Coordinates of C-alpha atoms in Angstrom, one line a residue:
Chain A
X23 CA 77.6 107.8 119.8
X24 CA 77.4 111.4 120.0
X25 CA 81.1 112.4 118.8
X26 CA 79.8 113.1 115.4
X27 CA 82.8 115.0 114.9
X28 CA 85.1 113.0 115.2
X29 CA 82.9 110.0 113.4
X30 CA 82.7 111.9 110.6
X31 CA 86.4 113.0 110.2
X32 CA 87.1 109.1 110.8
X33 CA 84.7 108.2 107.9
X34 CA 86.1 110.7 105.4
X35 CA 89.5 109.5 106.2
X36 CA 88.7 106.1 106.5
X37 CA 87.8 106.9 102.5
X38 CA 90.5 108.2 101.3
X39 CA 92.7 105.2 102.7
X40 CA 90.6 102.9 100.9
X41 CA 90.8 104.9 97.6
X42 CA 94.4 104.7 98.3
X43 CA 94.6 100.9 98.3
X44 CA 92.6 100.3 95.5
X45 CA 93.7 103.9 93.1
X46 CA 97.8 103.5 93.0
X47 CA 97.8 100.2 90.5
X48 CA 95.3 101.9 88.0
X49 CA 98.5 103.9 87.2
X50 CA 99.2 101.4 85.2
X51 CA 96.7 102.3 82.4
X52 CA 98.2 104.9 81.2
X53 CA 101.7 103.7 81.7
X54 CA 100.8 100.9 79.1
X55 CA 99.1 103.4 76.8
X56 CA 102.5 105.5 76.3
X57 CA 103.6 105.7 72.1
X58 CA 107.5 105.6 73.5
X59 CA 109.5 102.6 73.8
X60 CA 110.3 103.3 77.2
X61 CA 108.2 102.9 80.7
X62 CA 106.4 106.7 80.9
X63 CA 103.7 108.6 80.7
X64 CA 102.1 109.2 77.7
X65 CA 101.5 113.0 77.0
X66 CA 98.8 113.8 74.0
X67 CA 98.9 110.9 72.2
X68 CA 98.1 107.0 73.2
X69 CA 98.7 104.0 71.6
X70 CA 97.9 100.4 71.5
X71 CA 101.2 99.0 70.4
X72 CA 102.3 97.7 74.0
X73 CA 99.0 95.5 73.8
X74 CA 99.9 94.5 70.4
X75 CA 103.2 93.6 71.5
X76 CA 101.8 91.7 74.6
X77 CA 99.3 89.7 72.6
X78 CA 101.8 88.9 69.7
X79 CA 105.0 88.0 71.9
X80 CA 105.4 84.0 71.7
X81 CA 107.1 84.4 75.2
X82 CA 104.5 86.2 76.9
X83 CA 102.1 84.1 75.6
X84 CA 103.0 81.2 76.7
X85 CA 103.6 82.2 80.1
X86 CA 99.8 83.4 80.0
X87 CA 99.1 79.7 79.1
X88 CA 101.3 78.0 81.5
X89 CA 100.0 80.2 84.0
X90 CA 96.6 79.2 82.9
X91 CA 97.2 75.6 83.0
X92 CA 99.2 75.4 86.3
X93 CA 96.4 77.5 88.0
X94 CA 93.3 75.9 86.7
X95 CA 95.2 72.3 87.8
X96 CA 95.8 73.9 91.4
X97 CA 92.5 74.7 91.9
X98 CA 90.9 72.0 90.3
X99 CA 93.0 69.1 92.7
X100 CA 93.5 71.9 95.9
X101 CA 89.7 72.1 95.6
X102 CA 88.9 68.2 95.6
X103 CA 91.5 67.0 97.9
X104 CA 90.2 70.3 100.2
X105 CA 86.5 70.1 100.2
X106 CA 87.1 66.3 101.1
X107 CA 89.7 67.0 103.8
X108 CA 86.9 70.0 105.1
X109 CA 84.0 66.9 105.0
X110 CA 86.0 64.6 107.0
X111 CA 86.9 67.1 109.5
X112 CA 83.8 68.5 109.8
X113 CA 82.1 64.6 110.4
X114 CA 84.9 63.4 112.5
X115 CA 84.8 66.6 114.6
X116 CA 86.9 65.4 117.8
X117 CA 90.3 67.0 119.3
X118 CA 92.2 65.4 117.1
X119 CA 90.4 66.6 113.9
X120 CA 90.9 70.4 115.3
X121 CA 94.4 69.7 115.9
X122 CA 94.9 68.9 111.9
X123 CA 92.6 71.5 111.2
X124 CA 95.3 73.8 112.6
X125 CA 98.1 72.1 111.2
X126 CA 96.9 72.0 107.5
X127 CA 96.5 75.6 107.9
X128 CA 100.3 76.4 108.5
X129 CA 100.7 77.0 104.8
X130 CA 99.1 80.4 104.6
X131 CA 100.5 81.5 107.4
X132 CA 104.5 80.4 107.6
X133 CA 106.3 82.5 105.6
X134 CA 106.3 82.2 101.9
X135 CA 109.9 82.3 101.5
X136 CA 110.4 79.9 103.9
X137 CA 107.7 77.6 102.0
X138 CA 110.2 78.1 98.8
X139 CA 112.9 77.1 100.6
X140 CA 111.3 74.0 101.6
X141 CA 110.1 72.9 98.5
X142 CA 113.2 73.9 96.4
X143 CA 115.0 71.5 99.1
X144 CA 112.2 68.7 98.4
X145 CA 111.9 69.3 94.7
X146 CA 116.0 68.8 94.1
X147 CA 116.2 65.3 95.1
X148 CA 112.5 64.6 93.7
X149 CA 113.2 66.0 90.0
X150 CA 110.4 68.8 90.2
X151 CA 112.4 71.8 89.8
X152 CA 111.2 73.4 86.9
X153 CA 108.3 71.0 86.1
X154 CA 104.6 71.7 85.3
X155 CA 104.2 69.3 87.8
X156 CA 106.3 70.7 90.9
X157 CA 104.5 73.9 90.7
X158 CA 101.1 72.0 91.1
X159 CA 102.0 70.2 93.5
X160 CA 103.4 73.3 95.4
X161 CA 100.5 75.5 94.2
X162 CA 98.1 73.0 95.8
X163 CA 99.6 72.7 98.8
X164 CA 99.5 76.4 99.4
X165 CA 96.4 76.5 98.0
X166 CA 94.4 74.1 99.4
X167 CA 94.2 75.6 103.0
X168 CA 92.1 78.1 101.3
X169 CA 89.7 75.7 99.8
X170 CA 89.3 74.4 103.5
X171 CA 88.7 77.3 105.1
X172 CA 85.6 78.4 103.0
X173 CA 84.0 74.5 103.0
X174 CA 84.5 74.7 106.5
X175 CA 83.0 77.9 106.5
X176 CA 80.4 76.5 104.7
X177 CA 79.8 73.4 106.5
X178 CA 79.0 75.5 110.0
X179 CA 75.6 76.0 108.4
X180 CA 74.7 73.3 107.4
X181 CA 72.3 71.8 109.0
X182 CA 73.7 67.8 110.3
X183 CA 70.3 67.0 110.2
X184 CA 69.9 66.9 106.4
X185 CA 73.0 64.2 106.6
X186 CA 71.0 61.8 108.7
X187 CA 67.3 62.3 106.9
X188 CA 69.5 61.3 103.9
X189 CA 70.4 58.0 105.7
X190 CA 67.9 57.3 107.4
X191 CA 66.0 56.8 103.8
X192 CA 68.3 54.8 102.9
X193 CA 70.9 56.7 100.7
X194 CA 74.5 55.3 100.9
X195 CA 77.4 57.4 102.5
X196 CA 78.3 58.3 99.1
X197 CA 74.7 59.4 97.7
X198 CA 74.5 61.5 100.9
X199 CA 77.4 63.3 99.9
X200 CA 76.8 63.8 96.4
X201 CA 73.4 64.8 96.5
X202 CA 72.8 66.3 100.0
X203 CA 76.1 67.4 101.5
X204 CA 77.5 69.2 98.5
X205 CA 75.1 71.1 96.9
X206 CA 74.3 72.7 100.3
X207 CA 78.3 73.7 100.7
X208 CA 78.2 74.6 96.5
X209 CA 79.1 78.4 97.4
X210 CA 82.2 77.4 100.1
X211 CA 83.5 75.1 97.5
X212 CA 83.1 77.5 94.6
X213 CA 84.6 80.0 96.7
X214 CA 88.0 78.1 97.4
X215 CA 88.3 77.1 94.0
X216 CA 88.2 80.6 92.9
X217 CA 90.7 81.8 95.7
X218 CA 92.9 78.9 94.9
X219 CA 93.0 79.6 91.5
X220 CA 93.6 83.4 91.6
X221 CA 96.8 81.9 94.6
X222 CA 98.3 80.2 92.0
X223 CA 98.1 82.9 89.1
X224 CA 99.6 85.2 91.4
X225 CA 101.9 83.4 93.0
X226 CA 106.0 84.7 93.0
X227 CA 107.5 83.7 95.5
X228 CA 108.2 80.2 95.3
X229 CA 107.8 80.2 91.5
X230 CA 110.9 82.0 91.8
X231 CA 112.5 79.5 93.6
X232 CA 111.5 76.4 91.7
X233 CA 110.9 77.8 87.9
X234 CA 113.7 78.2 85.8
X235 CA 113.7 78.2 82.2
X236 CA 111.0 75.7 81.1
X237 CA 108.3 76.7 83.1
X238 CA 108.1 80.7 83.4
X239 CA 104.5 81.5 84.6
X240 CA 103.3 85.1 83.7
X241 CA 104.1 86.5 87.9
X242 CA 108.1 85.5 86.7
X243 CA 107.9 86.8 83.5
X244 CA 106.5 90.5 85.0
X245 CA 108.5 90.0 88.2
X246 CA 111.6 90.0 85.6
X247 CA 110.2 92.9 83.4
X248 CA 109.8 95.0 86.4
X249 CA 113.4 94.3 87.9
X250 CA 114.6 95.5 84.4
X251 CA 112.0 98.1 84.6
X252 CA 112.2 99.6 81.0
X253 CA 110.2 97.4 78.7
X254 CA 106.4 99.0 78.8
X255 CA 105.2 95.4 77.8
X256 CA 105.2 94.9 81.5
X257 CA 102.5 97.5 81.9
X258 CA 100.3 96.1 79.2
X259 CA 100.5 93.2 81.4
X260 CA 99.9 94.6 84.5
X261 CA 96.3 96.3 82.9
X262 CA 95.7 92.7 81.5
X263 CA 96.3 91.4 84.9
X264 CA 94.2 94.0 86.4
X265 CA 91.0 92.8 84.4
X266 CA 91.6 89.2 85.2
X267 CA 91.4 90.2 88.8
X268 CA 88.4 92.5 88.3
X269 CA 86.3 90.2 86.6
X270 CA 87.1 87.7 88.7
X271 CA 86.1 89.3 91.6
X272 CA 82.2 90.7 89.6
X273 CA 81.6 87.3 89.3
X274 CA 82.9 86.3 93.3
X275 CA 80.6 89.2 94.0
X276 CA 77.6 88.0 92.5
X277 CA 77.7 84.5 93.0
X278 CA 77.8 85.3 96.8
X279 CA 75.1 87.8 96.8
X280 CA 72.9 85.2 94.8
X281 CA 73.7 82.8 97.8
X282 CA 73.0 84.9 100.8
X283 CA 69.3 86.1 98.9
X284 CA 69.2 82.3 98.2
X285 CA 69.7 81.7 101.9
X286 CA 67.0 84.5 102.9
X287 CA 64.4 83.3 100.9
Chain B
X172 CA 90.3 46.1 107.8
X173 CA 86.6 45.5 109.4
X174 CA 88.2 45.7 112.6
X175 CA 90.2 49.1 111.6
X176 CA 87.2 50.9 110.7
X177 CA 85.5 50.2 113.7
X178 CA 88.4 52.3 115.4
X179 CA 88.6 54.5 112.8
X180 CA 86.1 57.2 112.2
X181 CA 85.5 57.2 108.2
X182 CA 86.0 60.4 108.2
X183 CA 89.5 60.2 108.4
X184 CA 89.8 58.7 105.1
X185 CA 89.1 61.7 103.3
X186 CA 90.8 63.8 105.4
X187 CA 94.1 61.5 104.8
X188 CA 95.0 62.7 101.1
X189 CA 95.4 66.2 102.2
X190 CA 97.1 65.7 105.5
X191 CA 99.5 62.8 103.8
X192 CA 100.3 65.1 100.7
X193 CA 101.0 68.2 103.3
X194 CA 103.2 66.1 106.1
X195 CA 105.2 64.9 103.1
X196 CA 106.0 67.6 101.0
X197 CA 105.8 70.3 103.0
X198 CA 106.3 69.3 106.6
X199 CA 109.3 67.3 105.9
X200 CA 111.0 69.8 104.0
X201 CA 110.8 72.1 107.1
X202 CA 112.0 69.5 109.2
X203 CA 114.8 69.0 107.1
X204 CA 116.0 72.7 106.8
X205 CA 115.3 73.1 111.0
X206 CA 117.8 70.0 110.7
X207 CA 120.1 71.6 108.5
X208 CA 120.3 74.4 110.3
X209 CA 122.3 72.6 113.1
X210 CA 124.1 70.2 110.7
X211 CA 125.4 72.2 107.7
X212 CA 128.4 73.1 107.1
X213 CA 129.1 71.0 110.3
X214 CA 127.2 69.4 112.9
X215 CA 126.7 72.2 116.0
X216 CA 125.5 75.3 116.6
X217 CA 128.2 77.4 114.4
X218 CA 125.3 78.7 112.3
X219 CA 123.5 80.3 115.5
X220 CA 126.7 81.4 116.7
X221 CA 127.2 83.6 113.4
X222 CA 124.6 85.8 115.4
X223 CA 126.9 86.9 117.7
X224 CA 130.3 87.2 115.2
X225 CA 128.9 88.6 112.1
X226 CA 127.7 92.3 112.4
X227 CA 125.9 91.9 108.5
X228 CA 123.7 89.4 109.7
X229 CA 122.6 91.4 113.0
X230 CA 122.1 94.2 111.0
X231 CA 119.5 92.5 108.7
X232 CA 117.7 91.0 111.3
X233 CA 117.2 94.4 113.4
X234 CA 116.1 96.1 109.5
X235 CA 113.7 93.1 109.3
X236 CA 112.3 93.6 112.7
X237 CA 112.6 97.5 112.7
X238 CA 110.5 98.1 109.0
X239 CA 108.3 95.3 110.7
X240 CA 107.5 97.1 113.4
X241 CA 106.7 100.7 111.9
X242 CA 104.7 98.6 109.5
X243 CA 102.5 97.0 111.8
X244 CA 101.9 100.2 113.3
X245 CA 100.7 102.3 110.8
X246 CA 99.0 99.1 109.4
X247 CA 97.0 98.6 112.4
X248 CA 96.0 101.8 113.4
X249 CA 95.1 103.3 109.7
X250 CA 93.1 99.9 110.2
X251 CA 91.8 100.9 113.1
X252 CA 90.3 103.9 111.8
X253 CA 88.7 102.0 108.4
X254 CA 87.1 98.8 110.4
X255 CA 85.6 101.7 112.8
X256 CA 84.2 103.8 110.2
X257 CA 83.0 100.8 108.5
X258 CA 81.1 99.8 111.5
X259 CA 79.3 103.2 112.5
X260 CA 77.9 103.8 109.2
X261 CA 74.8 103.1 107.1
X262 CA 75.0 99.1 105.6
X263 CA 75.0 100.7 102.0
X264 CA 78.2 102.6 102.6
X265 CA 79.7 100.2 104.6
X266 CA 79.1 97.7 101.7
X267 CA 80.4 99.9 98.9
X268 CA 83.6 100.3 101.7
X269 CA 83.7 96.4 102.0
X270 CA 83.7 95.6 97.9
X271 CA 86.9 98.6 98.2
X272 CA 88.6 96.7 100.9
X273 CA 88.7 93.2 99.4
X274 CA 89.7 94.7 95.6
X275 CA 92.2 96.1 97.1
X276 CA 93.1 92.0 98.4
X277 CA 92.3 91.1 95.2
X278 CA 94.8 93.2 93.4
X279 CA 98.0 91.4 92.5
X280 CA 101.1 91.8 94.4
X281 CA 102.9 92.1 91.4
X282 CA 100.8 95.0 89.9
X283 CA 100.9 96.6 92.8
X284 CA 104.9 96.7 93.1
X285 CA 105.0 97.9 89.3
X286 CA 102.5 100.8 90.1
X287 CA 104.6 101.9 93.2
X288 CA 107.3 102.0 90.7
X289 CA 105.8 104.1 88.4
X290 CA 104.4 106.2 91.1
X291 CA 107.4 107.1 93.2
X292 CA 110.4 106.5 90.8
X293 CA 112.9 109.5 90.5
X294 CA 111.0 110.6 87.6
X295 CA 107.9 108.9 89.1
X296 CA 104.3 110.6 89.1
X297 CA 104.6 111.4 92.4
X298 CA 107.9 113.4 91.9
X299 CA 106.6 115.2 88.7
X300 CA 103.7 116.3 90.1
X301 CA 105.1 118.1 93.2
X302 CA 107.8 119.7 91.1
X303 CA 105.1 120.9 88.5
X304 CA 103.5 122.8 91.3
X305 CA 106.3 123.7 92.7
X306 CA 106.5 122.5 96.0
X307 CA 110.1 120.7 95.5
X308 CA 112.8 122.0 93.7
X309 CA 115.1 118.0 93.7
X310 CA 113.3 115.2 93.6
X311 CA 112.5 113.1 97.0
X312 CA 113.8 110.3 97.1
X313 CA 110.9 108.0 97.8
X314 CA 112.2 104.6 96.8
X315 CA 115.6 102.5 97.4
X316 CA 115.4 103.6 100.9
X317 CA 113.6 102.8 103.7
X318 CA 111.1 104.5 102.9
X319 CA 109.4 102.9 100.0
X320 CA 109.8 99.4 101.2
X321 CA 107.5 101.2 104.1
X322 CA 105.1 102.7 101.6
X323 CA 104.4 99.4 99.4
X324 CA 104.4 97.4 102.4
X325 CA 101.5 99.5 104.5
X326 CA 99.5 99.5 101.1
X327 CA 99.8 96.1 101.3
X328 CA 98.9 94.9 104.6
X329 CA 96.5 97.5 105.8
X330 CA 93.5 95.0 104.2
X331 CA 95.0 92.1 106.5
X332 CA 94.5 94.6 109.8
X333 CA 90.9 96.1 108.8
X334 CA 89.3 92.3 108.9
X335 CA 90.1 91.3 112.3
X336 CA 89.4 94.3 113.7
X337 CA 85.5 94.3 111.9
X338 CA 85.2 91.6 113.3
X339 CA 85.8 92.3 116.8
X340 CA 84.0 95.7 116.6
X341 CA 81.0 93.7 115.6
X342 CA 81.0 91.5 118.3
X343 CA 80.7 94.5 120.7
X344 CA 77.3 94.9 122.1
X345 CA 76.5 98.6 121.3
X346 CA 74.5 99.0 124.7
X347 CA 77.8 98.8 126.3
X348 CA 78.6 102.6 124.7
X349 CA 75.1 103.8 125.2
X350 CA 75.3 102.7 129.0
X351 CA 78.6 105.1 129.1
X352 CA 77.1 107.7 127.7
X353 CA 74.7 107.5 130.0
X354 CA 76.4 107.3 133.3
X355 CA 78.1 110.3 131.7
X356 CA 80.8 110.0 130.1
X357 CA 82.6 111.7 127.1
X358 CA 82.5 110.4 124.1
X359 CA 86.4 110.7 124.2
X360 CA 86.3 108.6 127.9
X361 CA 83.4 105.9 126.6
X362 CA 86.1 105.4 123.4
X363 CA 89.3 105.2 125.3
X364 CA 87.7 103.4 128.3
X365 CA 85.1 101.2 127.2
X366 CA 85.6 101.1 123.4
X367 CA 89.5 100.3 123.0
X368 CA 89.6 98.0 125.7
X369 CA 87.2 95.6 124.5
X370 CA 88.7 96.0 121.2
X371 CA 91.5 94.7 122.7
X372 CA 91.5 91.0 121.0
X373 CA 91.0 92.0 117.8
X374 CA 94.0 95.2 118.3
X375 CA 96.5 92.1 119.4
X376 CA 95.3 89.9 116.3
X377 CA 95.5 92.6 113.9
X378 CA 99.2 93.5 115.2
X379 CA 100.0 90.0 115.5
X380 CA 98.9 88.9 111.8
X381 CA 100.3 91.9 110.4
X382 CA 103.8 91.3 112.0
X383 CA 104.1 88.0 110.7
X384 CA 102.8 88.5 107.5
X385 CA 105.2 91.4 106.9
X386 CA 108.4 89.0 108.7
X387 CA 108.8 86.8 105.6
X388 CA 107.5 89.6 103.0
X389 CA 110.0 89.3 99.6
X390 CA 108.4 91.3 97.0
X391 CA 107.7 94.9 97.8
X392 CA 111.2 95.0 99.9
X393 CA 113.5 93.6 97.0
X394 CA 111.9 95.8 94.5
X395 CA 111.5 98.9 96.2
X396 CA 114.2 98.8 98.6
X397 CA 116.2 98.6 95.6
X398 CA 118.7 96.4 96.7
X399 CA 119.6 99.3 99.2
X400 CA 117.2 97.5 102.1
X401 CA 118.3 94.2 102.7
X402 CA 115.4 92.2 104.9
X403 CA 115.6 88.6 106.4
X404 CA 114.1 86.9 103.2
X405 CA 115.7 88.8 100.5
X406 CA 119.0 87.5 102.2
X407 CA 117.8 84.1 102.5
X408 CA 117.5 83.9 98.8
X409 CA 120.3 85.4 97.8
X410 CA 122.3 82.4 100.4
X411 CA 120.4 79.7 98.8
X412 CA 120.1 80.9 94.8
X413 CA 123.6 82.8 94.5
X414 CA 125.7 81.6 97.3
X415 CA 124.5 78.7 97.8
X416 CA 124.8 78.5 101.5
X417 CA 122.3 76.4 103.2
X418 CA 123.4 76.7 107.0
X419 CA 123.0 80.4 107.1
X420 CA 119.7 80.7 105.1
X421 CA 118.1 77.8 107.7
X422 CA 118.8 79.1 110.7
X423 CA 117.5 82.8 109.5
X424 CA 114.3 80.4 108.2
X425 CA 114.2 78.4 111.8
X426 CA 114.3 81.9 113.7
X427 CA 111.9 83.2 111.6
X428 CA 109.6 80.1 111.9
X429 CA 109.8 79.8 115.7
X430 CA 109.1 83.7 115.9
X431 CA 106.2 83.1 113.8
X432 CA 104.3 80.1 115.7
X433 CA 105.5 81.7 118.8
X434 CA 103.2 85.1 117.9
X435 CA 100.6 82.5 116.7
X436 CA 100.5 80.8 119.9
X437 CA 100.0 84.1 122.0
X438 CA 97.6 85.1 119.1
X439 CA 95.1 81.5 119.4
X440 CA 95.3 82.8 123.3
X441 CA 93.5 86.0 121.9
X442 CA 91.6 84.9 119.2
X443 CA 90.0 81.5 118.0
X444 CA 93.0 81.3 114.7
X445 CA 90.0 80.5 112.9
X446 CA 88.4 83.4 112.5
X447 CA 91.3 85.5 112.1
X448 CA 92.2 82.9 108.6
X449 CA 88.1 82.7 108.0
X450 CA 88.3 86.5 107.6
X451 CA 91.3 86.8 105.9
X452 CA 90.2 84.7 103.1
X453 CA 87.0 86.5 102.8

């Protein structure tokens, strides 16, 4: 189009917004680098003792474990029973199949408070408030519509072909699927795990709801530190959570660009 | 069982673990708080009624709706302006834009409340820095209002409205323009004309996802509104974890749940859900 002007106020704004999404939370780098004992900003001279504090706390450490645990189980079950639930939708392909395509993907997109509510209703009577395992169970649910969406995503290339070669020489239905179907969908299902996992590490909102003393994952632990809002451990956090997200996304990043040249070669 | 699997196609049986452990612990649960919203305290429709007596309850609704309205709309249309500019530029730039956009999704909720904090706090960054040049003599209030819930939230959901729209704009068949431009028209007519309107699906799936997403928001309101801003979902916890009133807090949860999958119903008339969800994960 012609309108350069315009384009090119459009692009140098559209810049700036995105610097502004991503710039605000590396405030809290310096936040966590302040000498005070207090949440500010540190003027001349840093210090490390916030990390030191972070890394020697026995209650912040084990919410970095539990977290660690309940996410890596989330991901590792949302991840099976999704990639199998993608499989089976993806061979059984009718109306039907569509229709609980649709309906397993409610999670992500109902409300997350109303999601607490309905499993700190469920997990009352069951016994799961406050248990490793009721915030697996609840983690996978929530994350497992994830895990489908990228198999699925997967699985529309794939070429249904490769299925029946596989058959037709003579591999079983469960050969075909170990050896053919899911090394082709490897990315989708690498993908979802990774999603799922960074879900559950984040998730607040119904942690809140069904976490109470036992289990406190390291989202309640900051969620309380930034109600308070005085303790600068929280920002030493907050930079250690920043990593964890950044390194987790290099490693998204290349893995998918290894796939697509895979995919063009 | 011979006999079953002929009428079965085996690929339900691996879809079954999924859909079994959903319909029971999540699906039911829902059922049972749409239930309870007619039934608790007592069978009827006092909790519904409350609507009309209680002034407190109106009043959080129409905050919920209002600061989800002006969110969508700045949402959307600073959206806009990103998924455009990400189109009409070269693939390098646009990629460098793309790995922005979805660190920016990547970035925990949590951090991102905490930074807002820091940032626009009384004696926030924000603050210091325009009184150190000068510009304000008080400090602006920027959070416990309005306002900052408005601030966080935007930040939050402006990734959600850039990724329909890309991919709507990418759909578009560029000769489309270039045949506007040709019969002679502006570039300001070819984009309000011809571009907009067959931006159209992704403009109403944007809004629509946005909206909902920012309905049942908790975070970013109860922290930066401060306590001051009371929205739908802040209340509903506060019923069920303080109060412990379950009537009230499920029939905000069933309005709130038939408002979303009414919005997702007009939205799948739009949009195939799928690609809305496949983008959003991406």
């Amino acid at each position: 189009m012609k309108s350069g002007l315009f384009s090119h106020f459009n692009r140098v704004g559209a810049w700036v917004l995105l610097l502004f999404l991503v710039t605000p939370a590396l405030i809290a780098i310096p936040v966590s680098l302040t000498p005070k004992r207090f949440l500010s900003m540190p003027k001349g001279e840093l210090s490390l003792r916030h990390f030191e504090m972070l890394f020697t706390s026995e209650e912040w450490l084990s919410s970095f474990f539990q977290s660690a645990v309940i996410a890596v189980s989330t991901s590792l079950i949302a991840t099976i029973l999704g990639t199998l639930c993608a499989i089976g939708l993806w061979r059984v392909s009718s109306k039907y199949s569509e229709l609980v395509r649709a309906f397993l993907l409610l999670p992500l997109i109902i409300p997350q408070i109303i999601s607490a509510m309905a499993f700190y209703r469920l997990w009352i009577p069951l016994g799961l408030l406050d248990s490793y395992a009721g915030l697996i169970l609840a983690h996978t649910i929530l994350a497992a519509p994830m895990v489908l969406i990228t198999v699925s995503a997967s699985l529309a290339t794939f070429d249904p072909k490769l299925e029946q070669a596989s058959k037709n020489l003579g591999a079983s239905n469960w050969t075909t699927m170990r050896r053919v179907i899911l090394p082709s969908i490897k990315p989708g299902v690498f993908a979802g795990a990774l999603f799922a996992f960074i879900l559950s590490w984040d998730e607040i909102v119904v942690t809140l709801f069904i976490s109470k003393f036992s289990v406190y994952t390291l989202p309640r632990r900051m969620w309380n530190g930034i109600r308070e809002n005085t303790d600068p451990t929280v920002a030493a956090a907050a930079v250690v959570l920043i990593a964890i997200t950044f390194i987790a996304f290099v490693i998204f990043v290349i893995s998918s660009r290894r796939n697509t040249k895979k995919t063009v070669s | 069982m011979q006999a079953l699997r002929k009428h079965i196609h085996p690929g339900w049986f691996i879809i079954a673990p999924l859909l079994i452990l959903v319909a029971t612990l999540y699906l039911s649960p829902i059922l049972n708080i749409l239930w309870l919203s007619v039934t608790d305290p007592e069978p009827g429709f006092g909790n519904y009624a409350k609507l009309g007596e209680s002034d407190a309850l109106v009043r959080i609704i129409w905050t919920t709706v209002r600061i989800c309205i002006i969110t969508t709309i700045f949402s959307v249309t600073l959206g806009y302006s990103i998924a455009y500019a990400m189109v009409h530029c070269h693939q390098k730039q646009k990629n460098y834009m793309l790995t922005l956009l979805l660190l920016s999704f990547w970035i925990s909720i949590l951090v991102r409340t905490f930074s807002w904090l820091m940032l626009l706090g009384r004696n926030g960054l924000v603050n210091g820095a325009l009184q150190d040049i000068g510009l304000i003599a008080e400090p602006i209030a920027f959070m416990r209002n309005e306002l900052g819930v408005l601030i966080g939230m935007v930040h939050y959901m402006i990734p959600y409205a850039v990724l329909p729209l890309l991919v709507s704009m990418e759909a578009l068949d560029k000769r489309v323009m270039d045949a506007s431009r040709n019969l002679g028209a502006t570039g300001t007519q070819t984009f309000w004309r011809i571009y907009l309107p067959l931006t159209l699906p992704g403009l109403v799936a944007s809004t629509l996802l946005v909206f909902i997403l920012s309905l049942g928001f908790y975070v970013t309101p109860a922290v930066l509104g401060g306590g001051k801003v009371l929205m739908v979902a802040e209340y509903i916890s506060v019923q069920l974890l303080v109060t412990l009133k379950w009537g009230t807090a499920a029939m905000l949860a069933a309005l709130m749940l038939f408002g979303v999958l009414a919005m997702l119903w007009i939205m799948s008339r739009f949009m195939k859900l799928s690609t809305v969800f496949g983008g959003a994960a991406r």
